[in-house]
Coordinates of C-alpha atoms in Angstrom, one line a residue:
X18 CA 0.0 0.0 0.0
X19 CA 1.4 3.5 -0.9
X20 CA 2.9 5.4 2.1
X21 CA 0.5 8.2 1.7
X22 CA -3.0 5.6 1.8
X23 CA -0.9 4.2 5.3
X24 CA -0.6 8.0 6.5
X25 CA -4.4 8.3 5.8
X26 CA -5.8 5.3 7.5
X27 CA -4.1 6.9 10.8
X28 CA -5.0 10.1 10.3
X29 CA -8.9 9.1 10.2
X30 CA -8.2 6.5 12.7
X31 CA -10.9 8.3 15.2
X32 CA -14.1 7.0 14.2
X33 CA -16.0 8.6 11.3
X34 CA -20.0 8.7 10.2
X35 CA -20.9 6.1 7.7
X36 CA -21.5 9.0 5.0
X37 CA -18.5 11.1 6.1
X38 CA -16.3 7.7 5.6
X39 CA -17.8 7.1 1.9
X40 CA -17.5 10.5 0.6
X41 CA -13.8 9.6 1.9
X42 CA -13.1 6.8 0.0
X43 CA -14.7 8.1 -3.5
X44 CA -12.4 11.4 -2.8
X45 CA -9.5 8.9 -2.3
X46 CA -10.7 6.6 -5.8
X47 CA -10.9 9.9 -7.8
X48 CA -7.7 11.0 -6.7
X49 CA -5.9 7.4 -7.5
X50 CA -7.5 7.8 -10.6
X51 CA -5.7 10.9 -11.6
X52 CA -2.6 9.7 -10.1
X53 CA -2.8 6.4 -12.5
X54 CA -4.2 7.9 -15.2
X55 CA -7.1 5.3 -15.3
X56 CA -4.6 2.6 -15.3
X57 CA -6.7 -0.8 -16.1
X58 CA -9.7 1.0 -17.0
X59 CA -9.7 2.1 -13.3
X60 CA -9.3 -0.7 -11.9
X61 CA -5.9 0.0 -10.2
X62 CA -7.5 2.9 -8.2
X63 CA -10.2 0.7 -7.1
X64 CA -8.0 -2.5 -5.8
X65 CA -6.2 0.7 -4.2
X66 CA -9.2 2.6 -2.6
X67 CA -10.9 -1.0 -1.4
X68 CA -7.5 -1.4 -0.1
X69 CA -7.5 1.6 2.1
X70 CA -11.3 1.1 3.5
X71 CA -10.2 -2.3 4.5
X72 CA -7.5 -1.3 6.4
X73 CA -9.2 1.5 7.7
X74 CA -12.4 -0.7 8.9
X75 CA -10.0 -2.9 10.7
X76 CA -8.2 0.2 12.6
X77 CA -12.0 1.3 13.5
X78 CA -13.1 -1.7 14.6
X79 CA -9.8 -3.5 16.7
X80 CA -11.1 -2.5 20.1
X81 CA -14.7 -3.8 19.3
X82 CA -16.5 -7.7 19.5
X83 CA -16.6 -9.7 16.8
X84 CA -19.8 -8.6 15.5
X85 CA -19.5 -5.0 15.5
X86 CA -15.9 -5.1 14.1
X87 CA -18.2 -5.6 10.6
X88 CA -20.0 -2.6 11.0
X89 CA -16.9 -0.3 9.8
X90 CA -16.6 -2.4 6.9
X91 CA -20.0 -0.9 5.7
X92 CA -19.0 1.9 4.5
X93 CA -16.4 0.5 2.1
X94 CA -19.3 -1.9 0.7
X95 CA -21.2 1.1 -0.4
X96 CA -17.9 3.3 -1.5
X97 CA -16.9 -0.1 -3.2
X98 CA -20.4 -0.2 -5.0
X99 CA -20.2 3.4 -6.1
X100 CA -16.5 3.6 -7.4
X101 CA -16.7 0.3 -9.2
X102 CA -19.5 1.8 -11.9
X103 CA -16.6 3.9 -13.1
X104 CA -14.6 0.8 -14.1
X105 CA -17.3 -0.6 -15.7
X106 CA -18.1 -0.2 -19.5
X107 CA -21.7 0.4 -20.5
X108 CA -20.6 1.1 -24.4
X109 CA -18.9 -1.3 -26.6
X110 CA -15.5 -1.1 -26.6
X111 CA -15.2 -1.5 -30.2
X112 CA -15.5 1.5 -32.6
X113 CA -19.1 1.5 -33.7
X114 CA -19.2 3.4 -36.6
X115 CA -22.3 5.4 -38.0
X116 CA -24.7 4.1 -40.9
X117 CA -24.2 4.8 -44.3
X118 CA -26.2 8.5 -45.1
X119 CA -28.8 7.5 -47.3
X120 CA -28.4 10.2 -49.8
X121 CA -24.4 10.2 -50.3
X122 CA -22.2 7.4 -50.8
X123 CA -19.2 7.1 -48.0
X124 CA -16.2 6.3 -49.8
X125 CA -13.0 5.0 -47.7
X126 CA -9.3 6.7 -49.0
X127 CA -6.5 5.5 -47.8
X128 CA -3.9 8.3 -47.4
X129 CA -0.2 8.5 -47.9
X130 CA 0.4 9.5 -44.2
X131 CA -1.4 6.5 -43.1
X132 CA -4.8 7.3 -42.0
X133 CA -7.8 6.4 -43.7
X134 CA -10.6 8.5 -44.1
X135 CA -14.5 8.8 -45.1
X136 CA -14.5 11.0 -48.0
X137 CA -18.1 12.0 -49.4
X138 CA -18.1 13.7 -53.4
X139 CA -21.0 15.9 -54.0
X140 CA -20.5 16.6 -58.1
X141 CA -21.3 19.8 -59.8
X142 CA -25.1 19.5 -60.0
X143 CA -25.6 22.6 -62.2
X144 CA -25.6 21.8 -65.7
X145 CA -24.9 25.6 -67.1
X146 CA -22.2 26.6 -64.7
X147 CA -19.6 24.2 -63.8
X148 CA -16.1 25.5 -62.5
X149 CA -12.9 24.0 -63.2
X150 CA -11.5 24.1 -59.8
X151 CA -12.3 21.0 -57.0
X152 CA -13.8 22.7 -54.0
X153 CA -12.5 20.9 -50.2
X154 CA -14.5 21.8 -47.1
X155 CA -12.9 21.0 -44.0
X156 CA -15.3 20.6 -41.4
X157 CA -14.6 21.7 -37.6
X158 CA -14.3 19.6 -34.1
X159 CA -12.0 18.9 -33.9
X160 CA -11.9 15.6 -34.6
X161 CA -16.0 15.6 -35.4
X162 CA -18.1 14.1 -37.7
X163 CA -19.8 16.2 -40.8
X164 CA -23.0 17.2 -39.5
X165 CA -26.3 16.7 -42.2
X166 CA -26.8 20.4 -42.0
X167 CA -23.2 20.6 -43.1
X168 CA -23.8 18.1 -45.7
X169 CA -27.0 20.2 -46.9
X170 CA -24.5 23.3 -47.2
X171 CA -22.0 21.2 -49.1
X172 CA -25.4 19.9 -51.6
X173 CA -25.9 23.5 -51.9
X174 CA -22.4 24.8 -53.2
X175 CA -22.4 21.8 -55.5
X176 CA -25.9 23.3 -57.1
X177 CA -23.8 26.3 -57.4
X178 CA -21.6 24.4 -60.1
X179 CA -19.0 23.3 -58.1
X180 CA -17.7 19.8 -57.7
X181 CA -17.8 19.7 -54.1
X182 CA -15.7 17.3 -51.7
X183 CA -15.3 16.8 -48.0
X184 CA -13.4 14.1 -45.6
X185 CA -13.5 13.7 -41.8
X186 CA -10.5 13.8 -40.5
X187 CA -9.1 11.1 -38.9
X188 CA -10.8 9.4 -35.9
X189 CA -13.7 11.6 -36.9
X190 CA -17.6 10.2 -38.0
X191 CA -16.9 7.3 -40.6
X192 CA -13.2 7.5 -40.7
X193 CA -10.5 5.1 -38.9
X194 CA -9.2 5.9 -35.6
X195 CA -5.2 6.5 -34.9
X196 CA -3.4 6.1 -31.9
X197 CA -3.9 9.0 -29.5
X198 CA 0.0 10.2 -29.9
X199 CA -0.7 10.3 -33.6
X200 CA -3.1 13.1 -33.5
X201 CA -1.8 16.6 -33.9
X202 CA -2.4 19.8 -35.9
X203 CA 0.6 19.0 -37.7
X204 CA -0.9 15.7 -38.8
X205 CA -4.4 17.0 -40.1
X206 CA -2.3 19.6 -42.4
X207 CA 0.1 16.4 -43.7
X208 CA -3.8 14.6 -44.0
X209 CA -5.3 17.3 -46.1
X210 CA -1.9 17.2 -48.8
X211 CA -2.4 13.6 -48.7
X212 CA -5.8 14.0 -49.5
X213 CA -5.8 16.6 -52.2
X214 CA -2.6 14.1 -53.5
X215 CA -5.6 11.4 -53.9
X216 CA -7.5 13.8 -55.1
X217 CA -5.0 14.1 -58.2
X218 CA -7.1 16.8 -59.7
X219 CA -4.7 19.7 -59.4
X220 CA -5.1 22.5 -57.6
X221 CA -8.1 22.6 -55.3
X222 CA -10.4 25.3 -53.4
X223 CA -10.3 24.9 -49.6
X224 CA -13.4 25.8 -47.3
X225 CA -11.9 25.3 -44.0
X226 CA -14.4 26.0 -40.9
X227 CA -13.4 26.8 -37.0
X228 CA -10.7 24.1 -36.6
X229 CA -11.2 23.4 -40.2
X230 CA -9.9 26.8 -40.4
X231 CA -6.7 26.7 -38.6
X232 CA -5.6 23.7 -40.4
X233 CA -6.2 25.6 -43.4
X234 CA -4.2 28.6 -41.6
X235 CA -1.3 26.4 -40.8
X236 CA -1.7 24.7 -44.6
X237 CA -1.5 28.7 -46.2
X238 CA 2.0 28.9 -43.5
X239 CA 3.3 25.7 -45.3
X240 CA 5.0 26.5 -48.4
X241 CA 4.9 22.0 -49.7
X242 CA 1.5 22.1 -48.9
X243 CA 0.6 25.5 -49.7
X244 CA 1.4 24.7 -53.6
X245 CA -1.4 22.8 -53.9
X246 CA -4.0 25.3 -53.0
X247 CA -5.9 27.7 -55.8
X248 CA -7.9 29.6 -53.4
X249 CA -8.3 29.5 -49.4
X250 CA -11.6 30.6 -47.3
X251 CA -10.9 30.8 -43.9
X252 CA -14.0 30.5 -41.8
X253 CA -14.3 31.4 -38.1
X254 CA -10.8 30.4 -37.3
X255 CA -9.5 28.5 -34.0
X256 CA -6.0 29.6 -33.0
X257 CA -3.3 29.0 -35.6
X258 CA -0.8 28.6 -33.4
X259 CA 0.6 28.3 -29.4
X260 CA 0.9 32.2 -29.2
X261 CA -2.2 32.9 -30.4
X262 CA -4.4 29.8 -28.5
X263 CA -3.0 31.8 -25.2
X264 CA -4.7 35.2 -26.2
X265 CA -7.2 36.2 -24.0
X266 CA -9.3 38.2 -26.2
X267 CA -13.1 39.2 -26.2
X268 CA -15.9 37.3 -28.6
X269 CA -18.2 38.9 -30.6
X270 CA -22.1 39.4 -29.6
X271 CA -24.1 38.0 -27.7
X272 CA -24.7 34.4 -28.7
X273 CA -27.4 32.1 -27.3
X274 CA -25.1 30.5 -24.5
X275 CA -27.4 30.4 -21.3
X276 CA -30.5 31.1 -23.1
X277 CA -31.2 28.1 -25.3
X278 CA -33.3 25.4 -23.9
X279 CA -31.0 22.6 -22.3
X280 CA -30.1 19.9 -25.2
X281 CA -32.4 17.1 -25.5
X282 CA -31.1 13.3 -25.6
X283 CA -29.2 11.1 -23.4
X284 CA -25.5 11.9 -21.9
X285 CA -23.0 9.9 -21.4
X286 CA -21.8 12.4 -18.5
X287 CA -25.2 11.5 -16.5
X288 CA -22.7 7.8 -16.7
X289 CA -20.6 8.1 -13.5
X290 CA -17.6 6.1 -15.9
X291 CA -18.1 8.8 -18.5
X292 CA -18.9 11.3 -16.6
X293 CA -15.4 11.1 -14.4
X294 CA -13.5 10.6 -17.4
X295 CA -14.7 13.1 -19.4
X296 CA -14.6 16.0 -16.8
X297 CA -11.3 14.7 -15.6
X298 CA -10.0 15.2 -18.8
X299 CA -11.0 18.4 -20.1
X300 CA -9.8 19.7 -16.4
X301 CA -6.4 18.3 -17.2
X302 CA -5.9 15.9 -14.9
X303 CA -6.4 12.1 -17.3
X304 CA -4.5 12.2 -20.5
X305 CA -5.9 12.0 -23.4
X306 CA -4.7 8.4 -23.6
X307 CA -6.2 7.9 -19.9
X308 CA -6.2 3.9 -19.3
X309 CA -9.5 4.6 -17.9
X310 CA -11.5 4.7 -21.2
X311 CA -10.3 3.7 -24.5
X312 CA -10.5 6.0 -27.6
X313 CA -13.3 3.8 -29.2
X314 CA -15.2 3.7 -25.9
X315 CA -15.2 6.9 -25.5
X316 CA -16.3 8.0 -29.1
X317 CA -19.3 5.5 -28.8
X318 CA -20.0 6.7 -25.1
X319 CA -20.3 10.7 -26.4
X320 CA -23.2 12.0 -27.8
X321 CA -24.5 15.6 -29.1
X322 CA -26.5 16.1 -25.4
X323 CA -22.8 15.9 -23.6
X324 CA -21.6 18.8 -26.1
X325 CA -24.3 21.3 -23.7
X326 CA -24.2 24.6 -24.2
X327 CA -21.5 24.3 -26.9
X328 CA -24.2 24.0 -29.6
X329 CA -25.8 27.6 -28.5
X330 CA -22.8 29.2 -28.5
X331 CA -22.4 29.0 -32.3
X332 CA -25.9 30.5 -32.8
X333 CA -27.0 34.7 -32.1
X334 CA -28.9 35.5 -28.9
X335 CA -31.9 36.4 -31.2
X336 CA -32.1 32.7 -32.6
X337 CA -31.5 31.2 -28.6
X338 CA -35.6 29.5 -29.3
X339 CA -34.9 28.2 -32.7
X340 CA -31.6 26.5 -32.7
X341 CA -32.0 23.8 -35.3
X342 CA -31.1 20.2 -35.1
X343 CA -28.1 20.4 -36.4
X344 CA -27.0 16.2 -36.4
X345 CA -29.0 12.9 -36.1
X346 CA -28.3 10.9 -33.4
X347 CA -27.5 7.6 -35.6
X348 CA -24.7 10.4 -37.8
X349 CA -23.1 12.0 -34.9
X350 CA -19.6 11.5 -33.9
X351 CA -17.2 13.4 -31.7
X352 CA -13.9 11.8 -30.0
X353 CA -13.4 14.3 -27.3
X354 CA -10.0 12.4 -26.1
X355 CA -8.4 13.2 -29.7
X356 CA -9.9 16.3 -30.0
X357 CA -8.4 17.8 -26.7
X358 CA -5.0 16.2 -27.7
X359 CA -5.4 18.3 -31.4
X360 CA -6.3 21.3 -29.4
X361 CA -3.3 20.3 -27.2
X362 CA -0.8 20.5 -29.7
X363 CA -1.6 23.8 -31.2
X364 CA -1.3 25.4 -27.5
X365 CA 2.0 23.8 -27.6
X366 CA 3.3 24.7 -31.2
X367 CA 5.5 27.7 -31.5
X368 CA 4.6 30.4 -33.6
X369 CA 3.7 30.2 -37.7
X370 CA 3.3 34.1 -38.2
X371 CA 7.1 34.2 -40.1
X372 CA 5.7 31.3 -42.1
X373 CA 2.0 32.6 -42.7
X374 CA 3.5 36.4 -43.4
X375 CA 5.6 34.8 -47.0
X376 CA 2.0 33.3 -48.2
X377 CA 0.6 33.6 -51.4
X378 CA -2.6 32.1 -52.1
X379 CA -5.3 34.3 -52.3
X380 CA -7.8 33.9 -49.1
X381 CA -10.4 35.9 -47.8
X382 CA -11.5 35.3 -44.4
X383 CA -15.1 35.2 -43.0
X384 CA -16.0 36.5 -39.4
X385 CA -19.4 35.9 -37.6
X386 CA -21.5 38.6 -35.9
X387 CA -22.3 36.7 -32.9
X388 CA -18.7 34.7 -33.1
X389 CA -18.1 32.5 -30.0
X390 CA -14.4 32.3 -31.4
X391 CA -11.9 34.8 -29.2
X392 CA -11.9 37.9 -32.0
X393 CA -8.0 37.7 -32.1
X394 CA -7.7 34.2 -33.2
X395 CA -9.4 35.7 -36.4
X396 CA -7.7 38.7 -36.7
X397 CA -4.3 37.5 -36.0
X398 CA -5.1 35.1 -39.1
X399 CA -5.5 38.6 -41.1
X400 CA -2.6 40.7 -39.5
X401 CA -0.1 38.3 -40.9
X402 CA -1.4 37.1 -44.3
X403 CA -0.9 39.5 -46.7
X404 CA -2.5 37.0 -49.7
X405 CA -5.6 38.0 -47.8
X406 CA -7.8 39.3 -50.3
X407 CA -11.0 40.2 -48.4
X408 CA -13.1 40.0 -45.0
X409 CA -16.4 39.4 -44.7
X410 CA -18.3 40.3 -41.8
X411 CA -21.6 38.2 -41.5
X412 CA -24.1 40.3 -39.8
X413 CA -27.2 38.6 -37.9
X414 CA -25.3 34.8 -37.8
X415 CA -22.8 33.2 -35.1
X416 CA -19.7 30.5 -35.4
X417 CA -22.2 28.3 -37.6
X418 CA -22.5 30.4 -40.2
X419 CA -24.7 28.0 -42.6
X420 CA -27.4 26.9 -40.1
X421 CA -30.4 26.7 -42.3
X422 CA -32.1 29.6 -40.6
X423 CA -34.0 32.4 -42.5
X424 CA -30.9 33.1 -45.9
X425 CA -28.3 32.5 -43.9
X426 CA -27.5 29.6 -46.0
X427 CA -27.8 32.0 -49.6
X428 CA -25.7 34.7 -47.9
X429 CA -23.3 32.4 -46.9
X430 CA -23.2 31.0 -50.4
X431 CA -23.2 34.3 -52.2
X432 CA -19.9 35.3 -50.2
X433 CA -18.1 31.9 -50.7
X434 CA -19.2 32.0 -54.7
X435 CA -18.1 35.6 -55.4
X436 CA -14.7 34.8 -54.0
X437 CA -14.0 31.8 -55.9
X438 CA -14.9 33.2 -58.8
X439 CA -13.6 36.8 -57.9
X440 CA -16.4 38.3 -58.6
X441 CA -17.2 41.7 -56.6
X442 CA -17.9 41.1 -52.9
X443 CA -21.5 41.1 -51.6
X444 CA -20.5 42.9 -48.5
X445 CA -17.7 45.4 -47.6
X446 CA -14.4 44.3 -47.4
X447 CA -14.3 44.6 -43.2
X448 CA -12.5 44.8 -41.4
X449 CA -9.2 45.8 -43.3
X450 CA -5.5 45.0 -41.2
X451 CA -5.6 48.9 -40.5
X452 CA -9.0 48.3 -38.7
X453 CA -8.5 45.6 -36.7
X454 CA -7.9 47.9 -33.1
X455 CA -11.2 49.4 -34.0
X456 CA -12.5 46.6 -34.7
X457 CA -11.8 44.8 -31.4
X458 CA -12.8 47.7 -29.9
X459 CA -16.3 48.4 -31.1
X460 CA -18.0 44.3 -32.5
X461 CA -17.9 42.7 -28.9

């Protein structure tokens, strides 16, 4: 038994109340499971903790008769009960991967880099305007699943003319998991050369959303992969790099955080087994690799409920009551273990504004109204390209700028389209780099 679980039993050698004792031992599991990092799906922690109540009953009851020594072992019963659901799976263990969508085929490319991804092709549906030029999207999450009202966006561009692709990125919806260390922001930009690569169409168009957009960023800072690009649109940006995931900058209006209805649905986090592991990691203390919960499990254990107020956040206060539904339950897919280790590795990169300031594809970069994105992870993106062409500022829509609500869908399409095909902008050019400090200053 660890030195520090002996020093504990004699500390709380005095006798405690039955509750008092429990809420012990759970403090005592939780902290062994931090300490272990989950090791054997918890199960180290537990042997540990039922370890520590055993001892500690015996200390409590050595001066007692044989009958009542048993009554301090009570409490370790019931702490025994409790901490044992969190080493207990109630998902399969096995990645369970979401049905086929019934109205686009799922393709399966395997990539130079090694991962192998769900691509879906969306071809040019209009037969008077077709443009020359492939068009990527590269969907957010990180390491999430294309939502069906992304997939109704991507439908739309591709009624536009365009021969429209996407991919999840690895360990994301229909595409193959990697090992947790293999999953960094350096490894999605190496993906997307691979892919266009497959692609073997030349030169392609790149939509890249939120975390979309900062592998884009990072692919414009990257001179190899940078080469294959025609044209870059950088939507709603995370942070490009470590310097600029630190910033503590404001967000723009008000979104619907706090007023939106609770999400429907189950969640996993009302699991005690999910709900430990998932709060322990996003508060630092499992890895992403925690032996508590495997990748697999922990994808199949997630679902859109546990994402809470996440989903408002994207949309303007004004549209709190209307938020649509923006996934099916049998399509959604979200691994938050890989998706904190991405995140992870941006904080952790140095700085790509040298790199970013020698680009030279032509971008223009779209900001939300009601952005839940920091403002300065956007506008740094624009202080330091100079191949940015044009801003637009989407008035009356947050992160998720295509949503389906009112035009937002149109005006999303008009600014995307007149870009590619530079054509005049439908909105101002705002703001410019010599606007950004009033810019910050006066849309939060």
């Amino acid at each position: 038994m660890p030195t520090s679980a002996i020093r504990l039993v004699r500390f709380t050698g005095r006798l405690l109340p039955a509750p008092a004792a429990v809420t012990m031992l759970v403090v005592v599991f939780l902290a062994l499971i931090a300490l272990t990092d989950g090791a054997g799906s918890g199960l180290a922690a537990w042997l540990t903790t039922l370890g520590v109540g055993a001892v500690l009953a015996l200390w409590r009851g050595r001066h007692r008769t044989w009958p009542a020594r048993l009554v301090p072992f009570l409490p370790v019963v019931v702490a025994a009960a409790l901490t044992a659901t969190v080493c207990i799976p109630t998902v399969p263990t096995a990645r369970r991967y979401p049905p086929s969508l019934p109205f686009v085929a799922t393709q399966h490319w395997s990539l130079a880099t090694g991962s192998r991804v769900a691509v879906y092709h969306y071809p040019a549906a209009n037969s008077g305007t077709r443009h020359p030029i492939p068009l990527v999207y590269l969907n957010g999450g990180p390491v999430r699943g294309i939502s069906v009202l992304d997939h109704r966006f991507l439908q739309l561009l591709a009624r536009q003319g365009y021969d429209v692709y996407a991919y999840e990125q690895a360990g994301g919806g229909r595409s193959d998991l990697l090992p947790m260390g293999q999953y960094t922001i350096s490894r999605s930009v190496r993906d997307l050369a691979a892919f266009i690569d497959r692609l073997d169409k030349g030169k392609v168009d790149i939509l890249g959303f939120s975390s979309g957009g900062s592998v884009l960023t990072r692919a414009l800072a990257d001179p190899s992969v940078a080469a294959r690009l025609h044209r870059a649109i950088i939507a709603e940006p995370g942070p490009m790099d470590g310097p600029t995931a630190h910033i503590a900058g404001h967000k723009g209006r008000k979104s619907a955080r706090g007023l939106a209805p609770a999400p429907t649905g189950p969640r996993s986090t009302h699991v005690p087994r999910y709900a430990v592991a998932f709060g322990l990691m996003r508060l630092g203390l499992l890895s992403p690799d925690t032996g508590l919960i495997g990748q697999a499990e922990g994808v199949n254990a997630f679902t859109a409920a546990d994402l809470g107020s996440d989903t408002a956040s994207a949309y303007c206060a004004r549209d709190a009551h209307r938020i649509p539904a923006e996934d099916t339950a049998q399509n959604f897919s979200f691994s938050p273990a890989a998706s904190l280790r991405i995140q992870q590795t941006v904080k952790d990169s140095p700085s790509i504004a040298p790199q970013l300031r020698r680009s030279r594809t032509p971008a223009m970069l779209m900001i939300a109204e009601c952005s839940s994105q920091v403002r300065q992870w956007e506008t740094t993106v624009l202080a330091h390209d100079p191949a940015i062409q044009r801003t637009q500022y989407m008035p009356g829509v947050g992160h998720h700028m295509w949503n389906g609500l009112d035009d937002n869908n149109d005006r999303a399409v008009a600014v995307i389209t007149a870009f590619l095909q530079g054509k005049r902008a439908p909105l101002p050019n705002y703001p410019t780099r010599d606007e950004i400090p009033a810019f910050l200053r006066d849309h939060k």
